[in-house]
Coordinates of C-alpha atoms in Angstrom, one line a residue:
Chain A
X239 CA -43.3 -21.4 3.6
X240 CA -46.3 -20.2 5.7
X241 CA -46.4 -16.8 7.2
X242 CA -49.2 -15.4 9.2
X243 CA -49.1 -11.6 9.4
X244 CA -51.2 -10.0 12.1
X245 CA -54.0 -12.5 11.7
X246 CA -57.1 -11.7 13.7
X247 CA -60.5 -13.5 13.6
X248 CA -63.6 -12.1 15.3
X249 CA -66.8 -14.0 15.3
X250 CA -69.7 -11.6 15.2
X251 CA -73.1 -12.6 16.5
X252 CA -76.1 -10.5 17.4
X253 CA -75.4 -10.6 21.1
X254 CA -71.6 -10.1 21.2
X255 CA -68.4 -10.3 19.3
X256 CA -65.9 -13.0 20.2
X257 CA -62.3 -12.4 19.4
X258 CA -61.0 -15.9 18.8
X259 CA -57.6 -15.0 17.3
X260 CA -56.0 -11.6 17.8
X261 CA -53.0 -10.3 16.0
X262 CA -51.1 -13.5 15.5
X263 CA -47.9 -13.5 13.5
X264 CA -46.0 -16.7 12.9
X265 CA -43.4 -17.9 10.5
X266 CA -43.4 -21.6 9.6
X267 CA -40.5 -22.7 7.6
X268 CA -40.2 -25.6 5.2
X269 CA -39.5 -28.9 7.1
X270 CA -40.7 -27.5 10.5
X271 CA -42.9 -29.4 12.8
X272 CA -44.5 -26.4 14.3
X273 CA -46.6 -26.8 17.4
X274 CA -49.4 -24.5 18.4
X275 CA -50.3 -25.2 22.0
X276 CA -52.9 -23.7 24.3
X277 CA -55.7 -24.6 26.6
X278 CA -59.3 -25.2 25.4
X279 CA -60.8 -22.1 23.9
X280 CA -57.4 -20.4 23.3
X281 CA -58.2 -20.1 19.6
X282 CA -55.9 -22.9 18.3
X283 CA -58.5 -24.5 16.1
X284 CA -59.6 -21.2 14.6
X285 CA -56.0 -20.2 14.0
X286 CA -55.2 -23.4 12.1
X287 CA -58.4 -22.9 10.0
X288 CA -57.1 -19.5 9.1
X289 CA -54.1 -21.2 7.5
X290 CA -56.2 -22.9 4.8
X291 CA -58.9 -20.3 5.0
X292 CA -61.6 -22.6 6.2
X293 CA -62.1 -19.5 8.4
X294 CA -61.5 -16.3 6.7
X295 CA -59.4 -14.0 8.9
X296 CA -61.1 -10.7 9.8
X297 CA -57.8 -9.0 9.2
X298 CA -54.2 -9.8 8.4
X299 CA -52.6 -11.9 5.7
X300 CA -51.8 -15.6 5.2
X301 CA -48.9 -16.0 2.9
X302 CA -48.3 -19.5 1.5
X303 CA -45.2 -20.0 -0.8
X304 CA -45.1 -16.3 -1.4
X305 CA -48.8 -16.0 -2.3
X306 CA -51.3 -14.2 -0.1
X307 CA -54.2 -16.7 0.2
X308 CA -56.7 -14.0 1.1
X309 CA -56.2 -12.4 -2.3
X310 CA -57.0 -15.6 -4.3
X311 CA -60.2 -16.3 -6.2
X312 CA -62.4 -19.1 -4.9
X313 CA -61.2 -21.4 -7.6
X314 CA -57.5 -20.7 -7.0
X315 CA -58.0 -21.2 -3.3
X316 CA -59.6 -24.6 -3.8
X317 CA -56.5 -25.5 -5.9
X318 CA -54.1 -24.3 -3.3
X319 CA -56.0 -26.2 -0.6
X320 CA -54.8 -29.4 -2.3
X321 CA -51.3 -28.4 -1.2
X322 CA -52.4 -27.9 2.4
X323 CA -53.9 -31.0 3.8
X324 CA -55.6 -31.4 7.1
X325 CA -56.4 -34.1 9.7
X326 CA -58.8 -33.8 12.5
X327 CA -59.5 -34.9 16.1
X328 CA -62.7 -36.7 14.9
X329 CA -60.9 -38.3 11.8
X330 CA -63.8 -37.1 9.6
X331 CA -63.7 -40.1 7.2
X332 CA -66.5 -40.7 4.8
X333 CA -68.5 -43.4 6.6
X334 CA -70.0 -44.9 3.5
X335 CA -66.7 -45.4 1.8
X336 CA -64.0 -48.1 2.4
X337 CA -60.6 -47.1 3.7
X338 CA -59.2 -47.3 0.1
X339 CA -62.0 -45.2 -1.4
X340 CA -61.6 -42.6 1.4
X341 CA -58.0 -42.2 0.3
X342 CA -59.2 -42.0 -3.3
X343 CA -61.5 -39.1 -2.6
X344 CA -59.0 -36.2 -2.9
X345 CA -57.6 -37.8 -6.1
X346 CA -61.1 -38.2 -7.5
X347 CA -61.9 -34.5 -7.0
X348 CA -58.5 -33.6 -8.5
X349 CA -59.5 -35.5 -11.7
X350 CA -57.0 -38.3 -11.4
X351 CA -58.0 -41.4 -13.4
X352 CA -59.6 -44.0 -11.3
X353 CA -57.1 -46.8 -11.9
X354 CA -54.2 -44.5 -11.0
X355 CA -56.0 -43.2 -8.0
X356 CA -56.6 -46.7 -6.6
X357 CA -52.9 -47.6 -7.1
X358 CA -51.7 -44.5 -5.3
X359 CA -54.3 -44.9 -2.5
X360 CA -53.2 -48.5 -2.0
X361 CA -49.6 -47.4 -1.8
X362 CA -50.4 -44.7 0.8
X363 CA -52.4 -47.2 2.9
X364 CA -49.3 -49.3 2.8
X365 CA -47.2 -46.4 4.0
X366 CA -49.4 -45.9 7.0
X367 CA -49.4 -49.6 7.7
X368 CA -52.9 -50.4 6.8
X369 CA -52.6 -52.4 3.6
X370 CA -54.7 -55.2 5.1
X371 CA -57.6 -52.9 5.9
X372 CA -58.2 -51.6 2.4
X373 CA -61.7 -52.8 2.1
X374 CA -62.8 -52.0 5.7
X375 CA -65.3 -49.3 6.4
X376 CA -64.5 -46.7 9.1
X377 CA -67.0 -48.3 11.5
X378 CA -64.9 -51.4 11.4
X379 CA -61.6 -49.6 12.3
X380 CA -60.2 -48.5 15.6
X381 CA -59.5 -44.8 16.4
X382 CA -55.8 -45.2 15.6
X383 CA -56.5 -47.0 12.3
X384 CA -59.1 -44.3 11.4
X385 CA -56.5 -41.6 11.9
X386 CA -54.0 -43.5 9.8
X387 CA -56.6 -43.6 7.0
X388 CA -57.1 -39.9 7.4
X389 CA -53.3 -39.3 7.2
X390 CA -53.1 -41.4 4.1
X391 CA -56.0 -39.4 2.6
X392 CA -54.3 -36.2 3.6
X393 CA -51.1 -37.3 1.8
X394 CA -52.8 -38.3 -1.4
X395 CA -52.4 -35.0 -3.1
X396 CA -48.7 -34.7 -2.3
X397 CA -49.2 -31.8 0.0
X398 CA -46.5 -29.4 1.1
X399 CA -48.1 -28.8 4.5
X400 CA -50.1 -31.1 6.8
X401 CA -52.2 -29.4 9.4
X402 CA -53.1 -31.5 12.4
X403 CA -56.0 -30.3 14.5
X404 CA -55.8 -32.1 17.8
X405 CA -55.1 -35.2 15.8
X406 CA -54.2 -37.4 18.8
X407 CA -56.5 -35.9 21.4
X408 CA -59.1 -38.7 20.9
X409 CA -56.6 -41.5 21.1
X410 CA -55.1 -43.5 24.0
X411 CA -51.4 -42.9 25.0
X412 CA -50.0 -45.8 23.1
X413 CA -51.9 -45.0 19.9
X414 CA -51.0 -41.4 20.3
X415 CA -47.3 -42.4 20.4
X416 CA -47.6 -44.4 17.2
X417 CA -49.4 -41.7 15.3
X418 CA -46.8 -39.1 16.4
X419 CA -44.0 -41.4 15.2
X420 CA -45.8 -41.7 11.9
X421 CA -46.1 -37.9 11.6
X422 CA -42.4 -37.6 12.4
X423 CA -41.6 -40.2 9.8
X424 CA -43.7 -38.4 7.2
X425 CA -41.9 -35.1 8.0
X426 CA -38.4 -36.6 7.6
X427 CA -39.0 -39.0 4.6
X428 CA -41.5 -37.0 2.6
X429 CA -40.4 -33.5 3.6
X430 CA -43.9 -32.5 4.5
X431 CA -44.1 -29.4 6.8
X432 CA -46.4 -30.2 9.7
X433 CA -48.4 -27.9 11.9
X434 CA -49.6 -29.5 15.1
X435 CA -52.4 -28.1 17.2
X436 CA -52.6 -29.6 20.6
X437 CA -53.3 -28.9 24.3
X438 CA -50.7 -31.4 25.4
X439 CA -47.1 -30.4 26.0
X440 CA -45.9 -33.9 25.6
X441 CA -47.1 -33.9 22.0
X442 CA -45.0 -30.8 21.3
X443 CA -42.0 -32.1 23.2
X444 CA -42.1 -35.3 21.3
X445 CA -42.2 -34.1 17.7
X446 CA -42.1 -30.4 17.3
X447 CA -39.0 -28.3 16.7
X448 CA -40.8 -25.0 17.2
X449 CA -43.8 -23.9 19.2
X450 CA -46.1 -21.0 19.7
X451 CA -48.0 -20.8 23.0
X452 CA -51.5 -19.4 22.5
X453 CA -53.4 -17.8 25.3
X454 CA -56.8 -16.1 24.7
X455 CA -56.2 -15.8 21.0
X456 CA -52.8 -14.2 21.3
X457 CA -49.3 -15.6 21.0
X458 CA -47.9 -15.6 24.6
X459 CA -44.6 -17.0 23.5
X460 CA -43.0 -18.6 20.5
X461 CA -39.7 -20.1 19.5
X462 CA -37.7 -23.3 19.6
X463 CA -39.3 -26.0 21.8
X464 CA -36.0 -26.5 23.6
X465 CA -35.7 -22.9 24.6
X466 CA -39.3 -22.6 25.8
X467 CA -39.0 -25.9 27.7
X468 CA -35.8 -24.8 29.5
X469 CA -37.0 -21.3 30.3
X470 CA -40.6 -20.6 29.8
X471 CA -41.3 -16.9 30.2
X472 CA -45.1 -16.5 30.1
X473 CA -47.3 -17.8 32.8
X474 CA -49.3 -20.0 30.3
X475 CA -46.1 -21.6 29.0
X476 CA -45.0 -22.3 32.6
X477 CA -48.3 -23.8 33.3
X478 CA -48.0 -26.1 30.3
X479 CA -44.4 -27.1 30.9
X480 CA -44.7 -28.0 34.6
X481 CA -44.9 -31.7 35.3
X482 CA -48.4 -32.9 35.1
X483 CA -48.9 -33.9 38.7
X484 CA -47.9 -30.5 40.1
X485 CA -49.9 -27.4 39.5
X486 CA -48.5 -24.1 40.4
X487 CA -51.2 -23.4 43.0
X488 CA -50.3 -26.6 44.8
X489 CA -46.8 -25.3 45.6
X490 CA -47.3 -23.7 49.0
X491 CA -43.7 -22.9 49.8
X492 CA -42.2 -19.7 48.4
X493 CA -39.0 -21.5 48.3
X494 CA -39.8 -23.8 45.4
X495 CA -37.7 -23.7 42.3
X496 CA -38.0 -25.5 39.0
X497 CA -34.7 -26.7 37.5
X498 CA -34.4 -27.9 33.9
X499 CA -31.7 -30.2 32.6
X500 CA -30.4 -30.2 29.1
X501 CA -29.3 -33.4 27.4
X502 CA -26.1 -34.0 29.4
X503 CA -26.8 -33.0 32.9
X504 CA -29.8 -35.2 33.0
X505 CA -27.6 -38.2 33.5
X506 CA -25.6 -36.8 36.5
X507 CA -26.4 -37.7 40.1
X508 CA -27.4 -34.1 40.5
X509 CA -29.4 -34.1 43.7
X510 CA -26.8 -36.1 45.6
X511 CA -24.1 -33.7 44.5
X512 CA -26.1 -30.8 45.4
X513 CA -26.9 -32.0 49.0
X514 CA -23.3 -32.9 49.6
X515 CA -21.7 -29.8 48.2
X516 CA -24.2 -27.3 49.6
X517 CA -24.8 -29.1 53.0
X518 CA -28.5 -28.6 52.5
X519 CA -31.5 -30.9 52.1
X520 CA -34.1 -30.4 49.4
X521 CA -37.5 -32.0 48.9
X522 CA -38.4 -33.2 45.4
X523 CA -42.0 -32.0 44.7
X524 CA -42.2 -33.3 41.2
X525 CA -39.9 -34.7 38.6
X526 CA -40.1 -35.6 34.9
X527 CA -37.9 -36.7 32.1
X528 CA -38.7 -36.2 28.5
X529 CA -37.4 -36.9 25.1
X530 CA -37.3 -33.6 23.3
X531 CA -36.0 -33.6 19.7
X532 CA -34.2 -36.9 20.4
X533 CA -32.4 -35.7 23.5
X534 CA -33.1 -36.5 27.1
X535 CA -34.4 -33.5 29.0
X536 CA -35.6 -33.4 32.6
X537 CA -37.1 -31.1 35.0
X538 CA -37.6 -31.1 38.7
X539 CA -39.5 -29.0 41.2
X540 CA -37.5 -28.7 44.4
X541 CA -38.5 -27.3 47.7
X542 CA -35.6 -25.5 49.3
X543 CA -34.7 -25.2 52.9
X544 CA -36.1 -22.3 55.0
X545 CA -32.8 -20.6 55.9
X546 CA -31.6 -18.0 53.4
X547 CA -27.9 -19.0 53.5
X548 CA -28.7 -22.5 52.3
X549 CA -30.9 -21.1 49.5
X550 CA -28.1 -18.8 48.5
X551 CA -25.6 -21.7 48.4
X552 CA -27.9 -23.8 46.3
X553 CA -28.5 -21.0 43.8
X554 CA -24.8 -20.3 43.5
X555 CA -24.2 -24.0 42.9
X556 CA -26.8 -24.1 40.2
X557 CA -25.3 -21.0 38.5
X558 CA -21.8 -22.4 38.5
X559 CA -23.0 -25.7 37.0
X560 CA -25.0 -23.7 34.4
X561 CA -28.2 -25.3 35.2
X562 CA -31.3 -23.3 34.3
X563 CA -33.6 -22.7 37.2
X564 CA -36.4 -20.4 38.1
X565 CA -38.4 -19.7 41.1
X566 CA -41.9 -21.1 41.1
X567 CA -44.3 -18.8 42.8
X568 CA -47.8 -19.6 43.9
X569 CA -50.2 -17.9 41.5
X570 CA -52.8 -16.9 44.1
Chain B
X921 CA -115.4 -66.3 0.6
X922 CA -116.7 -66.6 -2.9
X923 CA -117.6 -62.9 -2.8
X924 CA -114.1 -62.0 -1.8
X925 CA -112.7 -63.9 -4.7
X926 CA -115.1 -62.3 -7.2
X927 CA -114.2 -58.9 -5.9
X928 CA -110.4 -59.5 -6.0
X929 CA -110.4 -60.9 -9.4
X930 CA -112.7 -58.3 -10.9
X931 CA -111.1 -56.2 -13.6
X932 CA -112.2 -53.0 -11.9
X933 CA -110.4 -54.0 -8.8
X934 CA -107.2 -55.0 -10.5
X935 CA -107.0 -51.8 -12.6
X936 CA -107.6 -49.9 -9.4
X937 CA -104.5 -51.5 -7.8
X938 CA -102.4 -50.8 -10.8
X939 CA -103.6 -47.2 -11.0
X940 CA -102.9 -46.6 -7.3
X941 CA -99.4 -47.9 -7.8
X942 CA -98.9 -45.8 -10.9
X943 CA -100.2 -42.6 -9.2
X944 CA -98.1 -43.2 -6.1
X945 CA -94.9 -44.0 -7.8
X946 CA -95.1 -41.4 -10.5
X947 CA -96.0 -38.7 -8.0
X948 CA -93.2 -39.8 -5.7
X949 CA -90.7 -39.7 -8.5
X950 CA -91.8 -36.2 -9.7
X951 CA -91.9 -35.0 -6.1
X952 CA -88.3 -36.0 -5.7
X953 CA -87.3 -34.4 -9.0
X954 CA -88.6 -31.1 -7.7
X955 CA -87.8 -31.8 -4.0
X956 CA -84.1 -32.7 -4.3
X957 CA -83.0 -29.3 -5.8
X958 CA -85.3 -27.6 -3.3
X959 CA -83.9 -29.6 -0.4
X960 CA -80.3 -28.9 -1.6
X961 CA -81.2 -25.2 -1.7
X962 CA -82.8 -25.2 1.7
X963 CA -79.8 -27.0 3.2
X964 CA -77.0 -25.2 1.3
X965 CA -78.3 -21.7 1.9
X966 CA -78.9 -22.1 5.6
X967 CA -76.6 -20.3 8.0
X968 CA -73.2 -21.8 8.4
X969 CA -73.8 -24.3 5.5
X970 CA -71.9 -24.6 2.2
X971 CA -73.3 -21.6 0.3
X972 CA -75.2 -19.6 3.0
X973 CA -77.7 -17.0 1.7
X974 CA -80.1 -15.7 4.1
X975 CA -82.5 -14.2 1.6
X976 CA -82.9 -17.2 -0.7
X977 CA -83.2 -19.4 2.4
X978 CA -86.0 -17.3 3.9
X979 CA -87.9 -17.0 0.6
X980 CA -87.7 -20.7 -0.3
X981 CA -88.4 -21.7 3.2
X982 CA -91.4 -19.4 3.4
X983 CA -92.9 -20.8 0.1
X984 CA -92.4 -24.4 1.2
X985 CA -94.0 -23.7 4.6
X986 CA -97.0 -22.0 2.9
X987 CA -97.7 -24.9 0.6
X988 CA -97.2 -27.4 3.4
X989 CA -99.7 -25.6 5.6
X990 CA -102.6 -25.7 3.1
X991 CA -104.7 -28.9 3.7
X992 CA -104.5 -31.2 0.6
X993 CA -108.2 -31.2 0.0
X994 CA -108.1 -27.4 -0.3
X995 CA -104.9 -27.4 -2.4
X996 CA -106.7 -29.8 -4.7
X997 CA -109.2 -27.0 -5.5
X998 CA -106.7 -24.1 -5.4
X999 CA -104.3 -25.5 -8.0
X1000 CA -107.0 -26.5 -10.5
X1001 CA -106.4 -23.6 -12.9
X1002 CA -102.6 -24.4 -13.0
X1003 CA -103.4 -28.1 -13.6
X1004 CA -105.7 -27.1 -16.5
X1005 CA -102.8 -25.1 -17.9
X1006 CA -100.1 -27.7 -17.5
X1007 CA -101.8 -31.1 -17.9
X1008 CA -104.8 -29.9 -19.9
X1009 CA -107.5 -30.9 -17.4
X1010 CA -108.7 -29.9 -13.9
X1011 CA -109.8 -33.4 -13.1
X1012 CA -108.8 -37.0 -13.7
X1013 CA -105.7 -39.1 -12.9
X1014 CA -103.1 -36.9 -14.5
X1015 CA -104.5 -33.7 -12.8
X1016 CA -104.5 -35.6 -9.6
X1017 CA -100.8 -36.6 -10.0
X1018 CA -100.1 -32.9 -10.6
X1019 CA -101.9 -31.9 -7.4
X1020 CA -100.1 -34.6 -5.4
X1021 CA -96.7 -33.5 -6.6
X1022 CA -97.4 -29.8 -5.7
X1023 CA -98.4 -31.0 -2.2
X1024 CA -95.6 -33.5 -1.8
X1025 CA -92.6 -31.7 -3.3
X1026 CA -92.2 -29.2 -0.4
X1027 CA -92.6 -32.1 2.1
X1028 CA -90.0 -34.1 0.3
X1029 CA -87.7 -31.0 0.2
X1030 CA -87.9 -30.7 4.0
X1031 CA -87.2 -34.5 4.4
X1032 CA -84.1 -34.1 2.3
X1033 CA -83.0 -31.1 4.1
X1034 CA -83.3 -32.9 7.4
X1035 CA -81.4 -36.0 6.0
X1036 CA -78.6 -33.7 4.9
X1037 CA -78.4 -32.1 8.3
X1038 CA -77.6 -35.4 9.8
X1039 CA -74.3 -35.6 7.8
X1040 CA -71.4 -34.9 10.1
X1041 CA -70.2 -31.3 9.5
X1042 CA -66.7 -32.5 10.2
X1043 CA -66.8 -34.7 7.1
X1044 CA -67.9 -31.7 5.0
X1045 CA -65.2 -29.6 6.5
X1046 CA -62.6 -32.3 5.7
X1047 CA -63.9 -32.3 2.1
X1048 CA -63.6 -28.5 2.0
X1049 CA -60.0 -28.7 3.3
X1050 CA -59.2 -31.0 0.4
X1051 CA -60.3 -28.4 -2.1
X1052 CA -63.7 -29.8 -3.0
X1053 CA -66.1 -27.4 -4.7
X1054 CA -69.8 -27.2 -3.6
X1055 CA -71.0 -29.5 -6.4
X1056 CA -68.5 -32.2 -5.4
X1057 CA -69.5 -31.8 -1.8
X1058 CA -73.1 -32.4 -2.6
X1059 CA -72.7 -35.2 -5.1
X1060 CA -69.7 -37.0 -3.6
X1061 CA -70.0 -36.3 0.1
X1062 CA -73.5 -35.3 1.3
X1063 CA -75.6 -37.5 -0.9
X1064 CA -73.7 -40.7 -0.4
X1065 CA -73.3 -40.0 3.4
X1066 CA -77.0 -39.3 3.7
X1067 CA -78.1 -42.2 1.6
X1068 CA -79.5 -44.4 4.4
X1069 CA -81.4 -41.5 5.9
X1070 CA -82.6 -40.5 2.4
X1071 CA -84.0 -43.9 1.8
X1072 CA -85.8 -43.9 5.2
X1073 CA -87.2 -40.5 4.2
X1074 CA -88.3 -42.0 0.9
X1075 CA -90.3 -44.7 2.7
X1076 CA -92.1 -42.0 4.7
X1077 CA -92.7 -39.9 1.6
X1078 CA -94.0 -42.7 -0.6
X1079 CA -96.4 -44.1 2.1
X1080 CA -97.6 -40.5 2.9
X1081 CA -98.3 -40.0 -0.8
X1082 CA -100.1 -43.3 -1.0
X1083 CA -102.2 -42.1 2.0
X1084 CA -103.3 -39.1 -0.1
X1085 CA -104.5 -41.2 -3.1
X1086 CA -108.1 -41.8 -1.9
X1087 CA -108.7 -38.1 -2.3
X1088 CA -108.6 -38.7 -6.1
X1089 CA -112.3 -39.5 -5.7
X1090 CA -112.9 -35.8 -5.3
X1091 CA -111.7 -34.9 -8.7
X1092 CA -112.8 -38.0 -10.6
X1093 CA -109.5 -39.8 -10.4
X1094 CA -109.3 -43.5 -9.8
X1095 CA -107.4 -46.1 -7.8
X1096 CA -107.9 -48.3 -4.8
X1097 CA -108.8 -45.4 -2.5
X1098 CA -111.4 -44.1 -4.8
X1099 CA -112.7 -47.7 -5.1
X1100 CA -113.0 -48.0 -1.4
X1101 CA -114.7 -44.6 -1.0
X1102 CA -117.2 -45.2 -3.8
X1103 CA -118.3 -48.6 -2.8
X1104 CA -118.0 -48.1 0.9
X1105 CA -119.5 -44.7 1.2
X1106 CA -121.9 -44.3 -1.7
X1107 CA -123.0 -47.9 -2.5
X1108 CA -122.8 -49.4 1.0
X1109 CA -120.8 -52.4 -0.2
X1110 CA -118.6 -52.5 2.8
X1111 CA -116.9 -55.8 1.9
X1112 CA -115.3 -54.1 -1.1
X1113 CA -114.2 -51.2 1.1
X1114 CA -112.6 -53.6 3.6
X1115 CA -110.8 -55.5 0.9
X1116 CA -109.5 -52.4 -0.8
X1117 CA -108.3 -51.0 2.6
X1118 CA -106.7 -54.3 3.5
X1119 CA -104.8 -54.2 0.2
X1120 CA -103.7 -50.6 0.9
X1121 CA -102.4 -51.7 4.3
X1122 CA -100.4 -54.5 2.6
X1123 CA -98.9 -52.2 0.0
X1124 CA -97.8 -49.7 2.7
X1125 CA -96.2 -52.5 4.7
X1126 CA -94.4 -53.9 1.7
X1127 CA -93.1 -50.4 0.7
X1128 CA -92.0 -49.4 4.2
X1129 CA -90.3 -52.7 5.1
X1130 CA -88.5 -53.1 1.8
X1131 CA -87.1 -49.6 1.9
X1132 CA -86.2 -50.0 5.6
X1133 CA -84.3 -53.1 4.6
X1134 CA -82.6 -51.4 1.7
X1135 CA -81.5 -48.5 4.0
X1136 CA -80.0 -50.9 6.5
X1137 CA -78.4 -52.9 3.8
X1138 CA -76.5 -50.0 2.3
X1139 CA -75.6 -48.3 5.6
X1140 CA -71.9 -49.0 6.1
X1141 CA -71.9 -47.4 9.6
X1142 CA -73.2 -50.7 11.0
X1143 CA -70.5 -53.0 12.2
X1144 CA -70.3 -56.8 11.8
X1145 CA -72.7 -57.3 9.1

């Protein structure tokens, strides 16, 4: 559906060149909810703007439905953009238009007759649960409601892809939750492929099936969310996957391990079994359970005892139970 | 008191009021007709805007700045040959309107440019992401979004233009300003000058306040109205 081939973007200014995206190749398939995660300044927003060519890549190709977007004329590109919608962190609604007329905007510019446009817009506002706010102006709506209007507006042209640029970053946790559920619903019921840009792992865990971890403009790691969650390989992915209250540098002991449970083992009295069978005590430094792709996943940071024999027993135990673990080392 | 009534009801005074209003409104209208495309050009061609073009921006910006830096009294003399060519006379009310428009259009262009710059770039980006062309972005996004600010700018433009009208007396134009200058300065009839000035103050107040109200009235960013 969307393929990025060696996409790079360099911003040139008189003083210095900034390489925001370097050599990124991604393959987003129809029906995916593809997460692109990274810290601030990792190049996520630039990368997503390369998909609809709001930023023209310095080099590389963007293939959408078999067509190289970089080769299109300006007019053809504007037409294609109607199939690739986008929502933003700042909602970007037209402040002088009502919710209904905001949703009408993309239809207006596409030349849809006014009556038809209003009917469709009203239906979309209904889909996002805002039928009673039709005549409200953005200033009269809450953040979550504004993002719902923006989603309705993005869906007006029946897009194949919805790009979400930090769409929930300005919202509180409860509202974030409801917006993510709405996105998930749009993906399943309308078959819209979604690309989610975020700096929060929990957004990825909650709705994405695939993820690319971006670090300094480059893809550090990509693949299925489950795989990356269970065994992150790059430092940046580890950083993002670790439970929020423990940062790597906080773990002073060299004997700390991170264990990750898949759907089933999360329900076992695992720690009790481990202490009984290995005759060793462990200290829980951090723990977290998550819902990834509808299954319960959990992870725990354990501090192991000092003596090597106990450590060995614990590791053997983990291996026989097929539980993924990795040693967590202090970064400094 | 009787003197005031005689002055205010004199036909010379009343035609002066009407002429001032005519000169001001016609000049403002024409300044906007020239100023809007210039403002769109200045905004659109600037770096990072919707159709950036460094050369056009520099050239238009330079011309606008030059005209704006020439004092109006001097411009009044400099543009006389052009006035003769276009409106048939170097002096009189129509020539004065021409001079006013030349002076005000670049000012209006800058006001419009600055109103446009207040529009949230994110909204423009959203419109671009939906496949809007530049014409749609200007007419359907920027102009409506900037409307309150444009009206406030209009209030400033129209009152500034009104403030220039007394200079009509230099080139045999008419109006309240000319009335005040002629009677106050050359004939020492200060009462007439004061009455004319008072009326100018009232006209400015009415224009400014009504446009401010209009701007507020049509601005949907204000909650709980």
